[in-house]
Amino acid sequence: MTSYDALTVWALILAIGIPTFLIRYSFIGLVGRLGDVPDWTERVLAFVPAAVLAALVVPDVVTIQSTLLGTLGQDRVLAGAVAAAVAWRTEDVLATIASGMLALWTVRFVLPMVL
């Protein structure tokens, strides 16, 4: 097993952390210097929350089981359908997350006690 001393670990953390910080801060610094953000940029950035939420949630929801019945019986599929309906109706990211989590917890924890 390879062992690293504390100085090497901290040097690696700084070597990775500083460029990451600078890349992320550069956008904030640029927008601050430019003043107002152009309208086309605001229109494009309006889609970022939905894209990030979809990228995080969809792979977990659409994991396919070996049978169709197994896929449709997953609690995540039902919770995803509820969240998709709320997202379509309200267009609110927080309401979508809250309703999806509530549906998931209900199907996973409450229904087994009732049935």
PDB file of C-alpha atoms in Angstrom:
ATOM      1  CA  MET A   1       0.000   0.000   0.000  1.00  0.00           C
ATOM      2  CA  THR A   2       1.280   3.449  -0.890  1.00  0.00           C
ATOM      3  CA  SER A   3       1.626   5.932   1.926  1.00  0.00           C
ATOM      4  CA  TYR A   4       1.743   9.695   1.456  1.00  0.00           C
ATOM      5  CA  ASP A   5       2.958  12.194   3.996  1.00  0.00           C
ATOM      6  CA  ALA A   6       0.765  15.087   5.129  1.00  0.00           C
ATOM      7  CA  LEU A   7       2.652  17.683   3.073  1.00  0.00           C
ATOM      8  CA  THR A   8       2.047  15.767  -0.157  1.00  0.00           C
ATOM      9  CA  VAL A   9      -1.657  15.380   0.579  1.00  0.00           C
ATOM     10  CA  TRP A  10      -2.097  19.079   1.332  1.00  0.00           C
ATOM     11  CA  ALA A  11      -0.085  20.038  -1.759  1.00  0.00           C
ATOM     12  CA  LEU A  12      -2.370  17.898  -3.904  1.00  0.00           C
ATOM     13  CA  ILE A  13      -5.484  19.368  -2.302  1.00  0.00           C
ATOM     14  CA  LEU A  14      -4.231  22.890  -3.009  1.00  0.00           C
ATOM     15  CA  ALA A  15      -3.086  21.983  -6.525  1.00  0.00           C
ATOM     16  CA  ILE A  16      -6.569  20.736  -7.337  1.00  0.00           C
ATOM     17  CA  GLY A  17      -8.570  23.194  -5.238  1.00  0.00           C
ATOM     18  CA  ILE A  18      -7.075  26.496  -6.380  1.00  0.00           C
ATOM     19  CA  PRO A  19      -7.688  25.995 -10.132  1.00  0.00           C
ATOM     20  CA  THR A  20     -11.197  24.717  -9.399  1.00  0.00           C
ATOM     21  CA  PHE A  21     -11.936  27.804  -7.325  1.00  0.00           C
ATOM     22  CA  LEU A  22     -10.510  30.126  -9.979  1.00  0.00           C
ATOM     23  CA  ILE A  23     -12.580  28.548 -12.745  1.00  0.00           C
ATOM     24  CA  ARG A  24     -15.790  28.849 -10.749  1.00  0.00           C
ATOM     25  CA  TYR A  25     -15.021  32.333  -9.477  1.00  0.00           C
ATOM     26  CA  SER A  26     -14.109  33.610 -12.941  1.00  0.00           C
ATOM     27  CA  PHE A  27     -17.741  33.537 -14.050  1.00  0.00           C
ATOM     28  CA  ILE A  28     -18.886  35.415 -10.954  1.00  0.00           C
ATOM     29  CA  GLY A  29     -16.096  37.957 -11.387  1.00  0.00           C
ATOM     30  CA  LEU A  30     -16.879  38.449 -15.072  1.00  0.00           C
ATOM     31  CA  VAL A  31     -20.566  39.032 -14.458  1.00  0.00           C
ATOM     32  CA  GLY A  32     -19.729  41.503 -11.698  1.00  0.00           C
ATOM     33  CA  ARG A  33     -17.494  43.522 -14.029  1.00  0.00           C
ATOM     34  CA  LEU A  34     -19.855  43.453 -16.984  1.00  0.00           C
ATOM     35  CA  GLY A  35     -22.737  44.887 -15.014  1.00  0.00           C
ATOM     36  CA  ASP A  36     -26.019  43.695 -16.447  1.00  0.00           C
ATOM     37  CA  VAL A  37     -26.224  40.205 -17.859  1.00  0.00           C
ATOM     38  CA  PRO A  38     -27.447  40.111 -21.471  1.00  0.00           C
ATOM     39  CA  ASP A  39     -31.010  38.880 -22.003  1.00  0.00           C
ATOM     40  CA  TRP A  40     -29.915  35.864 -24.047  1.00  0.00           C
ATOM     41  CA  THR A  41     -27.650  34.764 -21.189  1.00  0.00           C
ATOM     42  CA  GLU A  42     -30.500  34.991 -18.690  1.00  0.00           C
ATOM     43  CA  ARG A  43     -32.725  32.937 -21.002  1.00  0.00           C
ATOM     44  CA  VAL A  44     -30.038  30.247 -21.301  1.00  0.00           C
ATOM     45  CA  LEU A  45     -29.291  30.206 -17.562  1.00  0.00           C
ATOM     46  CA  ALA A  46     -32.994  29.787 -16.779  1.00  0.00           C
ATOM     47  CA  PHE A  47     -32.702  26.169 -17.957  1.00  0.00           C
ATOM     48  CA  VAL A  48     -29.779  25.280 -15.674  1.00  0.00           C
ATOM     49  CA  PRO A  49     -31.808  24.179 -12.594  1.00  0.00           C
ATOM     50  CA  ALA A  50     -34.011  21.854 -14.651  1.00  0.00           C
ATOM     51  CA  ALA A  51     -31.008  20.400 -16.477  1.00  0.00           C
ATOM     52  CA  VAL A  52     -29.087  19.766 -13.255  1.00  0.00           C
ATOM     53  CA  LEU A  53     -32.112  18.199 -11.564  1.00  0.00           C
ATOM     54  CA  ALA A  54     -32.717  15.952 -14.565  1.00  0.00           C
ATOM     55  CA  ALA A  55     -29.067  14.916 -14.729  1.00  0.00           C
ATOM     56  CA  LEU A  56     -29.115  13.914 -11.066  1.00  0.00           C
ATOM     57  CA  VAL A  57     -32.506  12.200 -10.913  1.00  0.00           C
ATOM     58  CA  VAL A  58     -33.188  10.533 -14.271  1.00  0.00           C
ATOM     59  CA  PRO A  59     -30.393   7.919 -14.171  1.00  0.00           C
ATOM     60  CA  ASP A  60     -31.677   6.627 -10.834  1.00  0.00           C
ATOM     61  CA  VAL A  61     -35.318   6.591 -11.946  1.00  0.00           C
ATOM     62  CA  VAL A  62     -34.867   4.856 -15.304  1.00  0.00           C
ATOM     63  CA  THR A  63     -32.696   2.001 -14.084  1.00  0.00           C
ATOM     64  CA  ILE A  64     -34.327  -0.977 -15.776  1.00  0.00           C
ATOM     65  CA  GLN A  65     -34.930  -4.258 -13.981  1.00  0.00           C
ATOM     66  CA  SER A  66     -34.881  -7.612 -15.740  1.00  0.00           C
ATOM     67  CA  THR A  67     -38.676  -7.618 -16.187  1.00  0.00           C
ATOM     68  CA  LEU A  68     -41.205  -4.945 -17.093  1.00  0.00           C
ATOM     69  CA  LEU A  69     -43.205  -5.652 -13.950  1.00  0.00           C
ATOM     70  CA  GLY A  70     -40.062  -5.204 -11.866  1.00  0.00           C
ATOM     71  CA  THR A  71     -39.387  -1.859 -13.539  1.00  0.00           C
ATOM     72  CA  LEU A  72     -42.935  -0.556 -13.079  1.00  0.00           C
ATOM     73  CA  GLY A  73     -43.018  -1.777  -9.486  1.00  0.00           C
ATOM     74  CA  GLN A  74     -40.087   0.338  -8.381  1.00  0.00           C
ATOM     75  CA  ASP A  75     -40.849   3.037  -5.864  1.00  0.00           C
ATOM     76  CA  ARG A  76     -38.543   5.452  -7.690  1.00  0.00           C
ATOM     77  CA  VAL A  77     -40.590   5.219 -10.903  1.00  0.00           C
ATOM     78  CA  LEU A  78     -43.778   6.204  -9.085  1.00  0.00           C
ATOM     79  CA  ALA A  79     -42.038   9.028  -7.218  1.00  0.00           C
ATOM     80  CA  GLY A  80     -40.499  10.237 -10.486  1.00  0.00           C
ATOM     81  CA  ALA A  81     -43.923  10.273 -12.144  1.00  0.00           C
ATOM     82  CA  VAL A  82     -45.375  12.302  -9.266  1.00  0.00           C
ATOM     83  CA  ALA A  83     -42.453  14.738  -9.386  1.00  0.00           C
ATOM     84  CA  ALA A  84     -42.757  15.062 -13.179  1.00  0.00           C
ATOM     85  CA  ALA A  85     -46.462  15.876 -12.864  1.00  0.00           C
ATOM     86  CA  VAL A  86     -45.758  18.515 -10.212  1.00  0.00           C
ATOM     87  CA  ALA A  87     -42.926  19.977 -12.303  1.00  0.00           C
ATOM     88  CA  TRP A  88     -45.171  20.202 -15.351  1.00  0.00           C
ATOM     89  CA  ARG A  89     -48.013  21.773 -13.369  1.00  0.00           C
ATOM     90  CA  THR A  90     -46.105  24.220 -11.139  1.00  0.00           C
ATOM     91  CA  GLU A  91     -42.745  24.764 -12.903  1.00  0.00           C
ATOM     92  CA  ASP A  92     -41.224  25.118  -9.424  1.00  0.00           C
ATOM     93  CA  VAL A  93     -37.997  23.240  -8.678  1.00  0.00           C
ATOM     94  CA  LEU A  94     -38.476  23.165  -4.901  1.00  0.00           C
ATOM     95  CA  ALA A  95     -42.063  21.908  -5.207  1.00  0.00           C
ATOM     96  CA  THR A  96     -40.847  19.229  -7.615  1.00  0.00           C
ATOM     97  CA  ILE A  97     -38.129  18.025  -5.243  1.00  0.00           C
ATOM     98  CA  ALA A  98     -40.442  18.120  -2.220  1.00  0.00           C
ATOM     99  CA  SER A  99     -43.262  16.241  -3.936  1.00  0.00           C
ATOM    100  CA  GLY A 100     -40.909  13.630  -5.357  1.00  0.00           C
ATOM    101  CA  MET A 101     -39.302  13.004  -1.973  1.00  0.00           C
ATOM    102  CA  LEU A 102     -42.691  12.880  -0.238  1.00  0.00           C
ATOM    103  CA  ALA A 103     -43.976  10.379  -2.811  1.00  0.00           C
ATOM    104  CA  LEU A 104     -40.820   8.270  -2.509  1.00  0.00           C
ATOM    105  CA  TRP A 105     -40.961   8.195   1.280  1.00  0.00           C
ATOM    106  CA  THR A 106     -44.684   7.429   1.223  1.00  0.00           C
ATOM    107  CA  VAL A 107     -44.272   4.514  -1.170  1.00  0.00           C
ATOM    108  CA  ARG A 108     -41.156   3.220   0.545  1.00  0.00           C
ATOM    109  CA  PHE A 109     -42.078   3.582   4.224  1.00  0.00           C
ATOM    110  CA  VAL A 110     -45.806   4.263   4.728  1.00  0.00           C
ATOM    111  CA  LEU A 111     -47.440   1.911   2.209  1.00  0.00           C
ATOM    112  CA  PRO A 112     -45.641  -1.226   3.463  1.00  0.00           C
ATOM    113  CA  MET A 113     -47.051  -0.568   6.951  1.00  0.00           C
ATOM    114  CA  VAL A 114     -50.586  -0.101   5.591  1.00  0.00           C
ATOM    115  CA  LEU A 115     -50.606  -3.004   3.147  1.00  0.00           C
TER     116      LEU A 115
END
